[in-house]
């Protein structure tokens, strides 16, 4: 950006200098020419009164000599009344040019060797026309022009250098705050939660720095609140764990009792570890730069390979569709795997053995949709199932699995919907927005009719096509 500003300033200033300097130089050249010929006209006018009185050679030579330009002036008197033609001084102009001026009766200029000649007609007392010739050397015509051009060139170069220097300083003033803002964003993305940006520079960048620092403060506060919440929730488990440990101590001896007490002790250690980690650890945020995200198709194939063993043991038919080619999504691999495990775990936990299930991946222009469907009894109240912390309505459900899925989808600007699947049971539809734009809010419910963005109609049509299970 800095060098681009310098280049633009250089180009604009150079154009302005050329646009003004060249015409000004031409004007100066024309002024020098006009000055030289004006002087020649004055010298010719000084001889005209003497010519109107006398044509005596001696007197005219004294007049020409008194003008101080006898080397550059000549007088051409035509023959008449018995007197011959008279030429005083050195003639440089051609005879044809002198005759033409005498005939036309008006001044003219003629190009001669070493410069130009001004030919001025003067009427004599005899009625004839004499011609006064004044030689104007080329050096006098261009006198001062070279100096003027040199001065203009120097001024132009100074203007260009000055504009480049000013543009460079302005570029530095604009680029440095922007660079610091970029560096701060990278540091915050790498987990350095103390990264802040100096609030200085142009007003727009200063406001951006203020917004960035405010955002960083909110991130730190939100993370601190999440850690405290995790610690508090874990701490609440201490009371039931204490009761469970006391009950396990009264079980007596035996392998089962020892295993129960060992499990309770292990659970207590895990709870203590969660509390210490939540309150003491410094969480790292994931980098969201180029290359972040994962291949949804690969993750789906991997998790289905894991769950297929349990499906074979329980006699469940299963199917995977749309995972045969790469599908990039802007979420971490571990997060997508956790969401799929939560949904597939719900299928195994809340449906009878032998119930079929399927996972479909649909890749659209601006979104990716992952469907997890089953042939179970379905969910009577999808809205209540999506309510945070209420679970699916079945015994032992906490709703944390759907919360994991919802957070994954909302992190991309998408959402989660629960409806009826083509298999006859539940269908959980995860909408993952590819460009991260926030979607308009809508009512969650049982297969709502709200239209999605571009490409949704085609994707929805592909969802509802019946597919056979192996």
Short mmCIF file of C-alpha atoms in Angstrom, two decimals:
data_model
loop_
_atom_site.label_atom_id
_atom_site.label_comp_id
_atom_site.label_asym_id
_atom_site.label_seq_id
_atom_site.Cartn_x
_atom_site.Cartn_y
_atom_site.Cartn_z
CA UNK A 1 0.00 0.00 0.00
CA UNK A 2 2.84 2.37 0.85
CA UNK A 3 4.65 1.86 -2.46
CA UNK A 4 1.40 1.98 -4.38
CA UNK A 5 0.69 5.41 -2.88
CA UNK A 6 4.22 6.56 -3.78
CA UNK A 7 3.82 5.34 -7.37
CA UNK A 8 0.46 7.08 -7.75
CA UNK A 9 1.87 10.31 -6.34
CA UNK A 10 4.89 10.08 -8.65
CA UNK A 11 2.72 9.52 -11.72
CA UNK A 12 0.26 12.30 -10.88
CA UNK A 13 2.97 14.84 -10.04
CA UNK A 14 4.91 14.01 -13.19
CA UNK A 15 1.78 14.51 -15.28
CA UNK A 16 1.07 17.85 -13.60
CA UNK A 17 4.66 19.02 -14.07
CA UNK A 18 4.65 18.07 -17.75
CA UNK A 19 1.23 19.65 -18.28
CA UNK A 20 2.40 22.98 -16.85
CA UNK A 21 6.14 23.07 -17.60
CA UNK A 22 5.99 22.32 -21.34
CA UNK A 23 3.43 25.04 -22.20
CA UNK A 24 5.24 27.48 -19.91
CA UNK A 25 8.55 26.75 -21.64
CA UNK A 26 6.97 27.34 -25.03
CA UNK A 27 5.52 30.63 -23.82
CA UNK A 28 8.96 31.74 -22.58
CA UNK A 29 10.48 30.86 -25.95
CA UNK A 30 7.84 32.87 -27.77
CA UNK A 31 8.34 35.81 -25.42
CA UNK A 32 12.08 35.81 -26.12
CA UNK A 33 11.41 35.83 -29.87
CA UNK A 34 8.90 38.67 -29.52
CA UNK A 35 11.39 40.65 -27.43
CA UNK A 36 14.16 40.27 -30.05
CA UNK A 37 11.93 41.38 -32.95
CA UNK A 38 10.48 44.24 -30.90
CA UNK A 39 14.00 45.58 -30.40
CA UNK A 40 14.62 45.24 -34.14
CA UNK A 41 11.43 47.17 -34.89
CA UNK A 42 12.51 49.99 -32.57
CA UNK A 43 15.90 50.20 -34.32
CA UNK A 44 14.19 50.33 -37.71
CA UNK A 45 11.79 53.02 -36.48
CA UNK A 46 14.78 55.17 -35.39
CA UNK A 47 15.99 55.38 -39.02
CA UNK A 48 12.58 56.08 -40.57
CA UNK A 49 12.48 59.89 -39.78
CA UNK A 50 15.85 60.44 -41.47
CA UNK A 51 14.72 58.55 -44.58
CA UNK A 52 11.62 60.69 -44.89
CA UNK A 53 13.84 63.84 -44.96
CA UNK A 54 16.90 62.87 -46.99
CA UNK A 55 18.40 60.06 -49.01
CA UNK A 56 21.96 61.36 -48.78
CA UNK A 57 24.32 58.46 -48.25
CA UNK A 58 26.64 60.24 -45.80
CA UNK A 59 23.82 61.48 -43.63
CA UNK A 60 22.13 58.06 -43.64
CA UNK A 61 25.36 56.31 -42.67
CA UNK A 62 25.69 58.65 -39.71
CA UNK A 63 22.11 57.88 -38.67
CA UNK A 64 22.69 54.15 -38.93
CA UNK A 65 25.96 54.48 -36.99
CA UNK A 66 24.25 56.55 -34.27
CA UNK A 67 21.76 53.69 -33.77
CA UNK A 68 24.73 51.54 -32.71
CA UNK A 69 23.66 48.67 -34.94
CA UNK A 70 25.47 49.43 -38.16
CA UNK A 71 26.71 45.83 -38.33
CA UNK A 72 23.18 44.47 -38.11
CA UNK A 73 21.28 47.15 -40.03
CA UNK A 74 21.00 47.90 -43.72
CA UNK A 75 19.01 50.43 -45.74
CA UNK A 76 17.84 49.71 -49.29
CA UNK A 77 16.75 52.78 -51.33
CA UNK A 78 15.37 52.20 -54.85
CA UNK A 79 16.46 54.21 -57.89
CA UNK A 80 14.40 57.24 -58.93
CA UNK A 81 14.48 60.71 -60.56
CA UNK A 82 17.86 60.12 -62.16
CA UNK A 83 19.49 58.71 -59.03
CA UNK A 84 20.54 55.10 -58.79
CA UNK A 85 19.65 52.53 -56.15
CA UNK A 86 21.40 52.96 -52.84
CA UNK A 87 22.31 50.18 -50.35
CA UNK A 88 23.76 51.14 -46.97
CA UNK A 89 25.12 48.33 -44.77
CA UNK A 90 25.37 44.62 -45.38
CA UNK A 91 22.41 43.08 -47.13
CA UNK A 92 21.46 39.63 -45.83
CA UNK A 93 17.89 39.24 -47.05
CA UNK A 94 17.19 38.03 -50.57
CA UNK A 95 16.39 40.61 -53.25
CA UNK A 96 13.03 38.90 -53.86
CA UNK A 97 12.04 39.38 -50.19
CA UNK A 98 13.03 43.06 -50.29
CA UNK A 99 11.06 43.58 -53.49
CA UNK A 100 8.03 41.85 -52.02
CA UNK A 101 8.08 44.08 -48.89
CA UNK A 102 8.45 47.21 -51.09
CA UNK A 103 5.53 46.11 -53.22
CA UNK A 104 3.21 45.10 -50.33
CA UNK A 105 4.17 48.03 -48.12
CA UNK A 106 4.16 46.11 -44.83
CA UNK A 107 6.88 44.71 -42.57
CA UNK A 108 8.00 41.14 -42.91
CA UNK A 109 10.61 38.74 -41.59
CA UNK A 110 12.91 36.59 -43.62
CA UNK A 111 15.08 33.66 -42.60
CA UNK A 112 18.74 34.30 -43.31
CA UNK A 113 22.02 32.64 -42.44
CA UNK A 114 22.60 32.79 -38.68
CA UNK A 115 19.17 34.13 -37.75
CA UNK A 116 16.34 36.25 -39.18
CA UNK A 117 15.99 39.63 -40.88
CA UNK A 118 13.27 42.17 -40.17
CA UNK A 119 12.29 44.09 -43.31
CA UNK A 120 10.55 47.39 -42.52
CA UNK A 121 9.18 49.57 -45.42
CA UNK A 122 9.62 53.39 -45.12
CA UNK A 123 8.05 55.98 -47.51
CA UNK A 124 10.49 58.52 -48.96
CA UNK A 125 9.75 62.15 -49.82
CA UNK A 126 9.98 61.21 -53.49
CA UNK A 127 7.17 58.70 -53.09
CA UNK A 128 9.40 55.68 -53.37
CA UNK A 129 9.55 52.92 -50.76
CA UNK A 130 12.83 52.25 -48.96
CA UNK A 131 13.36 49.10 -46.93
CA UNK A 132 15.19 49.05 -43.59
CA UNK A 133 16.72 45.63 -42.85
CA UNK A 134 17.59 44.71 -39.25
CA UNK A 135 19.43 41.45 -38.65
CA UNK A 136 18.23 39.43 -35.59
CA UNK A 137 20.76 36.67 -34.71
CA UNK A 138 19.49 33.31 -33.50
CA UNK A 139 21.29 33.74 -30.19
CA UNK A 140 19.18 36.81 -29.46
CA UNK A 141 15.95 35.00 -30.33
CA UNK A 142 16.76 32.18 -27.88
CA UNK A 143 18.37 34.41 -25.25
CA UNK A 144 17.35 33.17 -21.75
CA UNK A 145 15.24 30.27 -23.07
CA UNK A 146 17.76 27.59 -22.05
CA UNK A 147 18.05 29.05 -18.56
CA UNK A 148 14.28 29.18 -18.23
CA UNK A 149 13.97 25.54 -19.33
CA UNK A 150 16.64 24.53 -16.81
CA UNK A 151 14.82 26.37 -14.02
CA UNK A 152 11.52 24.73 -14.99
CA UNK A 153 13.16 21.30 -15.07
CA UNK A 154 14.68 21.90 -11.64
CA UNK A 155 11.36 23.02 -10.21
CA UNK A 156 9.65 19.99 -11.75
CA UNK A 157 12.19 17.57 -10.30
CA UNK A 158 11.90 19.27 -6.91
CA UNK A 159 8.09 18.98 -7.03
CA UNK A 160 8.27 15.30 -7.96
CA UNK A 161 10.77 14.51 -5.21
CA UNK A 162 8.76 16.52 -2.71
CA UNK A 163 5.52 14.76 -3.64
CA UNK A 164 7.20 11.37 -3.40
CA UNK A 165 8.58 12.23 0.03
CA UNK A 166 5.20 13.47 1.24
CA UNK A 167 3.42 10.42 -0.20
CA UNK A 168 5.96 8.13 1.46
CA UNK A 169 5.38 9.78 4.83
CA UNK A 170 1.61 9.60 4.38
CA UNK A 171 1.93 5.96 3.32
CA UNK A 172 3.98 5.16 6.40
CA UNK A 173 1.44 6.95 8.59
CA UNK A 174 -1.35 4.85 7.08
CA UNK A 175 0.45 1.54 6.62
CA UNK A 176 2.05 1.21 10.05
CA UNK A 177 -1.25 1.28 11.98
CA UNK A 178 -2.72 -1.17 9.47
CA UNK A 179 0.29 -3.48 9.88
CA UNK A 180 0.01 -3.31 13.66
CA UNK A 181 -3.70 -4.14 13.35
CA UNK A 182 -2.88 -7.18 11.19
CA UNK A 183 -0.15 -8.32 13.57
CA UNK A 184 -2.50 -7.95 16.53
CA UNK A 185 -5.17 -10.01 14.77
CA UNK A 186 -2.62 -12.75 14.02
CA UNK A 187 -1.43 -12.77 17.63
CA UNK A 188 -4.97 -12.97 18.93
CA UNK A 189 -5.72 -15.78 16.48
CA UNK A 190 -2.65 -17.66 17.74
CA UNK A 191 -3.97 -17.52 21.29
CA UNK A 192 -2.04 -14.52 22.60
CA UNK A 193 -4.99 -13.01 24.42
CA UNK A 194 -2.95 -10.05 25.65
CA UNK A 195 -2.46 -8.74 22.09
CA UNK A 196 -3.58 -5.12 21.74
CA UNK A 197 -3.17 -2.46 19.05
CA UNK A 198 -2.08 1.17 19.65
CA UNK A 199 -5.02 3.46 19.01
CA UNK A 200 -3.28 5.91 16.67
CA UNK A 201 -3.02 6.83 13.00
CA UNK A 202 -5.79 8.08 10.67
CA UNK A 203 -9.24 8.32 12.15
CA UNK A 204 -10.56 5.22 10.36
CA UNK A 205 -7.64 3.04 11.46
CA UNK A 206 -7.80 4.48 14.96
CA UNK A 207 -11.48 3.51 15.20
CA UNK A 208 -10.59 0.05 13.87
CA UNK A 209 -7.92 -0.28 16.57
CA UNK A 210 -10.43 0.78 19.24
CA UNK A 211 -12.92 -1.82 17.97
CA UNK A 212 -10.21 -4.50 17.86
CA UNK A 213 -9.08 -3.81 21.43
CA UNK A 214 -12.69 -3.83 22.62
CA UNK A 215 -13.25 -7.16 20.86
CA UNK A 216 -10.09 -8.63 22.40
CA UNK A 217 -11.22 -7.52 25.87
CA UNK A 218 -14.61 -9.17 25.32
CA UNK A 219 -12.95 -12.37 24.13
CA UNK A 220 -10.80 -12.50 27.25
CA UNK A 221 -13.84 -11.83 29.43
CA UNK A 222 -15.93 -14.48 27.67
CA UNK A 223 -13.19 -17.07 27.99
CA UNK A 224 -12.78 -16.24 31.66
CA UNK A 225 -16.52 -16.64 32.18
CA UNK A 226 -16.49 -19.98 30.36
CA UNK A 227 -13.63 -21.24 32.51
CA UNK A 228 -15.39 -20.19 35.69
CA UNK A 229 -18.62 -21.79 34.51
CA UNK A 230 -16.83 -25.07 33.75
CA UNK A 231 -15.13 -24.96 37.12
CA UNK A 232 -18.38 -24.22 38.94
CA UNK A 233 -20.26 -26.98 37.15
CA UNK A 234 -17.49 -29.43 37.96
CA UNK A 235 -17.42 -28.28 41.56
CA UNK A 236 -21.12 -29.06 41.91
CA UNK A 237 -20.29 -32.71 41.25
CA UNK A 238 -18.32 -32.93 44.48
CA UNK A 239 -21.36 -33.38 46.70
CA UNK A 240 -22.90 -36.33 44.83
CA UNK A 241 -19.42 -37.80 44.42
CA UNK A 242 -18.90 -37.64 48.17
CA UNK A 243 -22.16 -39.46 48.76
CA UNK A 244 -21.23 -42.01 46.13
CA UNK A 245 -17.82 -42.54 47.73
CA UNK A 246 -19.38 -43.08 51.16
CA UNK A 247 -21.86 -45.54 49.73
CA UNK A 248 -19.08 -47.37 47.92
CA UNK A 249 -17.12 -47.64 51.19
CA UNK A 250 -20.02 -49.50 52.75
CA UNK A 251 -20.15 -52.13 50.04
CA UNK A 252 -17.73 -54.37 51.90
CA UNK A 253 -15.10 -56.52 50.27
CA UNK A 254 -15.09 -58.21 46.89
CA UNK A 255 -13.96 -57.54 43.35
CA UNK A 256 -17.11 -55.59 42.42
CA UNK A 257 -16.82 -53.37 45.47
CA UNK A 258 -13.15 -52.67 44.82
CA UNK A 259 -13.87 -51.81 41.20
CA UNK A 260 -16.67 -49.46 42.26
CA UNK A 261 -14.44 -47.66 44.78
CA UNK A 262 -11.63 -47.41 42.22
CA UNK A 263 -14.06 -45.94 39.67
CA UNK A 264 -15.30 -43.37 42.21
CA UNK A 265 -11.74 -42.34 43.05
CA UNK A 266 -10.92 -42.03 39.37
CA UNK A 267 -14.00 -39.90 38.83
CA UNK A 268 -13.01 -37.62 41.70
CA UNK A 269 -9.55 -37.18 40.23
CA UNK A 270 -11.04 -36.32 36.85
CA UNK A 271 -13.33 -33.72 38.40
CA UNK A 272 -10.38 -32.17 40.29
CA UNK A 273 -8.39 -32.07 37.07
CA UNK A 274 -11.24 -30.35 35.23
CA UNK A 275 -11.54 -27.71 37.96
CA UNK A 276 -7.80 -26.98 38.04
CA UNK A 277 -7.56 -26.88 34.26
CA UNK A 278 -10.55 -24.58 33.91
CA UNK A 279 -9.30 -22.09 36.48
CA UNK A 280 -5.56 -22.18 35.89
CA UNK A 281 -4.97 -23.04 32.23
CA UNK A 282 -4.59 -20.38 29.57
CA UNK A 283 -6.73 -21.47 26.64
CA UNK A 284 -5.38 -21.17 23.14
CA UNK A 285 -7.59 -20.00 20.35
CA UNK A 286 -7.42 -21.76 17.03
CA UNK A 287 -5.85 -20.00 14.11
CA UNK A 288 -8.33 -19.10 11.42
CA UNK A 289 -5.94 -18.25 8.64
CA UNK A 290 -5.68 -19.73 5.17
CA UNK A 291 -5.95 -23.49 5.24
CA UNK A 292 -8.06 -23.64 8.42
CA UNK A 293 -10.93 -26.12 8.34
CA UNK A 294 -11.21 -29.73 7.28
CA UNK A 295 -12.57 -32.12 4.68
CA UNK A 296 -16.08 -33.00 5.85
CA UNK A 297 -16.25 -36.06 3.60
CA UNK A 298 -13.07 -37.51 5.09
CA UNK A 299 -14.29 -36.96 8.66
CA UNK A 300 -17.65 -38.57 7.85
CA UNK A 301 -15.96 -41.64 6.36
CA UNK A 302 -13.66 -41.95 9.36
CA UNK A 303 -16.45 -41.70 11.97
CA UNK A 304 -18.74 -44.04 10.06
CA UNK A 305 -15.92 -46.60 9.92
CA UNK A 306 -15.73 -46.30 13.71
CA UNK A 307 -19.48 -46.66 14.32
CA UNK A 308 -19.98 -49.36 11.69
CA UNK A 309 -18.47 -52.01 13.99
CA UNK A 310 -21.09 -51.32 16.64
CA UNK A 311 -23.79 -51.16 13.97
CA UNK A 312 -22.87 -54.66 12.76
CA UNK A 313 -23.02 -55.98 16.32
CA UNK A 314 -26.54 -54.56 16.75
CA UNK A 315 -27.73 -55.58 13.29
CA UNK A 316 -28.24 -52.03 12.04
CA UNK A 317 -28.22 -51.16 8.36
CA UNK A 318 -26.38 -47.94 7.55
CA UNK A 319 -25.52 -45.82 4.54
CA UNK A 320 -23.19 -42.95 3.67
CA UNK A 321 -23.83 -40.64 0.69
CA UNK A 322 -21.99 -37.63 -0.70
CA UNK A 323 -18.69 -38.46 1.05
CA UNK A 324 -16.92 -39.79 -2.03
CA UNK A 325 -15.28 -36.45 -2.94
CA UNK A 326 -13.62 -33.69 -0.87
CA UNK A 327 -15.92 -31.17 0.80
CA UNK A 328 -14.07 -28.30 2.53
CA UNK A 329 -15.77 -26.62 5.48
CA UNK A 330 -14.53 -23.79 7.77
CA UNK A 331 -14.55 -25.80 11.03
CA UNK A 332 -11.90 -27.79 12.83
CA UNK A 333 -11.67 -31.53 12.22
CA UNK A 334 -12.03 -32.38 15.92
CA UNK A 335 -15.17 -30.23 16.25
CA UNK A 336 -16.92 -31.91 13.32
CA UNK A 337 -15.91 -35.36 14.62
CA UNK A 338 -17.33 -34.52 18.07
CA UNK A 339 -20.61 -33.33 16.53
CA UNK A 340 -20.97 -36.49 14.42
CA UNK A 341 -20.16 -38.70 17.40
CA UNK A 342 -22.81 -36.89 19.45
CA UNK A 343 -25.51 -37.42 16.80
CA UNK A 344 -24.58 -41.02 16.02
CA UNK A 345 -24.34 -41.76 19.73
CA UNK A 346 -27.89 -40.47 20.11
CA UNK A 347 -29.02 -42.84 17.36
CA UNK A 348 -27.52 -45.85 19.15
CA UNK A 349 -28.69 -44.66 22.56
CA UNK A 350 -32.30 -43.75 21.78
CA UNK A 351 -33.29 -46.24 19.07
CA UNK A 352 -33.77 -49.98 19.28
CA UNK A 353 -31.21 -52.44 17.98
CA UNK A 354 -31.64 -53.14 14.28
CA UNK A 355 -32.78 -49.56 13.53
CA UNK A 356 -31.23 -48.29 10.30
CA UNK A 357 -29.48 -44.93 10.01
CA UNK A 358 -27.72 -42.84 7.34
CA UNK A 359 -25.36 -39.90 6.96
CA UNK A 360 -25.59 -37.65 3.88
CA UNK A 361 -23.23 -34.82 2.85
CA UNK A 362 -24.53 -32.21 0.39
CA UNK A 363 -22.16 -29.60 -1.04
CA UNK A 364 -23.83 -26.38 -2.27
CA UNK A 365 -22.50 -23.13 -3.68
CA UNK A 366 -22.36 -21.29 -0.35
CA UNK A 367 -23.11 -23.97 2.22
CA UNK A 368 -22.55 -27.62 3.14
CA UNK A 369 -25.35 -29.63 4.74
CA UNK A 370 -24.76 -32.78 6.77
CA UNK A 371 -27.80 -34.99 7.44
CA UNK A 372 -27.94 -37.65 10.13
CA UNK A 373 -31.18 -39.62 9.87
CA UNK A 374 -32.56 -42.82 11.34
CA UNK A 375 -35.58 -45.11 11.11
CA UNK A 376 -36.45 -44.84 14.79
CA UNK A 377 -39.62 -43.53 16.44
CA UNK A 378 -38.64 -39.87 15.91
CA UNK A 379 -38.74 -36.91 18.30
CA UNK A 380 -42.22 -35.78 19.36
CA UNK A 381 -41.23 -32.16 20.12
CA UNK A 382 -38.23 -30.94 18.06
CA UNK A 383 -38.35 -27.42 19.53
CA UNK A 384 -38.09 -28.72 23.06
CA UNK A 385 -35.28 -31.04 22.03
CA UNK A 386 -33.34 -28.06 20.66
CA UNK A 387 -33.88 -26.03 23.83
CA UNK A 388 -30.54 -25.75 25.62
CA UNK A 389 -30.13 -28.28 28.42
CA UNK A 390 -33.46 -30.09 27.95
CA UNK A 391 -32.20 -32.98 25.87
CA UNK A 392 -34.34 -35.06 23.54
CA UNK A 393 -36.98 -35.90 26.02
CA UNK A 394 -35.65 -39.42 26.59
CA UNK A 395 -34.30 -40.71 29.86
CA UNK A 396 -30.64 -39.96 30.38
CA UNK A 397 -30.52 -37.18 27.78
CA UNK A 398 -28.85 -33.93 28.82
CA UNK A 399 -28.99 -32.05 25.52
CA UNK A 400 -25.22 -31.50 25.53
CA UNK A 401 -24.84 -33.46 22.29
CA UNK A 402 -27.22 -31.16 20.42
CA UNK A 403 -25.51 -28.15 22.03
CA UNK A 404 -22.20 -29.33 20.59
CA UNK A 405 -23.79 -29.63 17.14
CA UNK A 406 -25.51 -26.26 17.44
CA UNK A 407 -22.32 -24.45 18.46
CA UNK A 408 -20.50 -26.03 15.51
CA UNK A 409 -23.11 -24.84 13.01
CA UNK A 410 -23.54 -21.36 14.51
CA UNK A 411 -19.77 -20.80 14.48
CA UNK A 412 -20.02 -20.70 10.65
CA UNK A 413 -23.22 -18.63 10.53
CA UNK A 414 -25.39 -21.71 9.99
CA UNK A 415 -27.88 -23.56 12.19
CA UNK A 416 -29.35 -26.95 13.13
CA UNK A 417 -32.86 -28.20 12.40
CA UNK A 418 -34.68 -31.34 13.47
CA UNK A 419 -37.32 -32.94 11.29
CA UNK A 420 -38.64 -36.21 9.94
CA UNK A 421 -36.35 -38.28 7.79
CA UNK A 422 -37.22 -40.27 4.66
CA UNK A 423 -36.38 -43.38 6.72
CA UNK A 424 -39.36 -42.62 8.95
CA UNK A 425 -37.50 -41.44 12.05
CA UNK A 426 -35.52 -38.38 13.05
CA UNK A 427 -33.45 -36.22 10.73
CA UNK A 428 -30.90 -33.74 12.12
CA UNK A 429 -29.86 -31.25 9.48
CA UNK A 430 -26.60 -29.32 10.08
CA UNK A 431 -26.24 -26.23 7.89
CA UNK A 432 -22.58 -25.08 7.64
CA UNK A 433 -22.17 -21.69 5.96
CA UNK A 434 -19.03 -21.58 3.79
CA UNK A 435 -18.54 -17.79 3.63
CA UNK A 436 -19.23 -17.19 7.32
CA UNK A 437 -22.08 -14.72 6.67
CA UNK A 438 -24.72 -14.57 9.38
CA UNK A 439 -28.03 -15.91 8.23
CA UNK A 440 -31.37 -14.33 8.96
CA UNK A 441 -33.02 -15.81 12.08
CA UNK A 442 -35.96 -18.12 11.58
CA UNK A 443 -38.21 -20.31 13.66
CA UNK A 444 -36.84 -23.76 14.34
CA UNK A 445 -39.42 -26.44 13.91
CA UNK A 446 -40.64 -29.53 12.17
CA UNK A 447 -39.53 -29.19 8.52
CA UNK A 448 -40.39 -25.51 8.20
CA UNK A 449 -41.15 -23.97 4.86
CA UNK A 450 -38.81 -21.01 5.18
CA UNK A 451 -36.78 -20.68 1.99
CA UNK A 452 -33.01 -20.83 2.26
CA UNK A 453 -30.41 -18.89 0.36
CA UNK A 454 -29.28 -19.55 -3.18
CA UNK A 455 -28.91 -23.22 -3.91
CA UNK A 456 -31.08 -24.36 -0.99
CA UNK A 457 -33.93 -25.39 -3.22
CA UNK A 458 -31.70 -27.77 -5.15
CA UNK A 459 -30.18 -29.18 -1.96
CA UNK A 460 -33.56 -29.66 -0.29
CA UNK A 461 -34.85 -31.50 -3.32
CA UNK A 462 -31.87 -33.83 -3.18
CA UNK A 463 -32.48 -34.52 0.54
CA UNK A 464 -35.92 -35.95 0.02
CA UNK A 465 -35.08 -38.45 -2.69
CA UNK A 466 -35.49 -41.97 -1.25
CA UNK A 467 -32.25 -43.91 -1.00
CA UNK A 468 -31.85 -47.60 -0.46
CA UNK A 469 -29.90 -48.98 2.48
CA UNK A 470 -27.48 -51.86 2.03
#
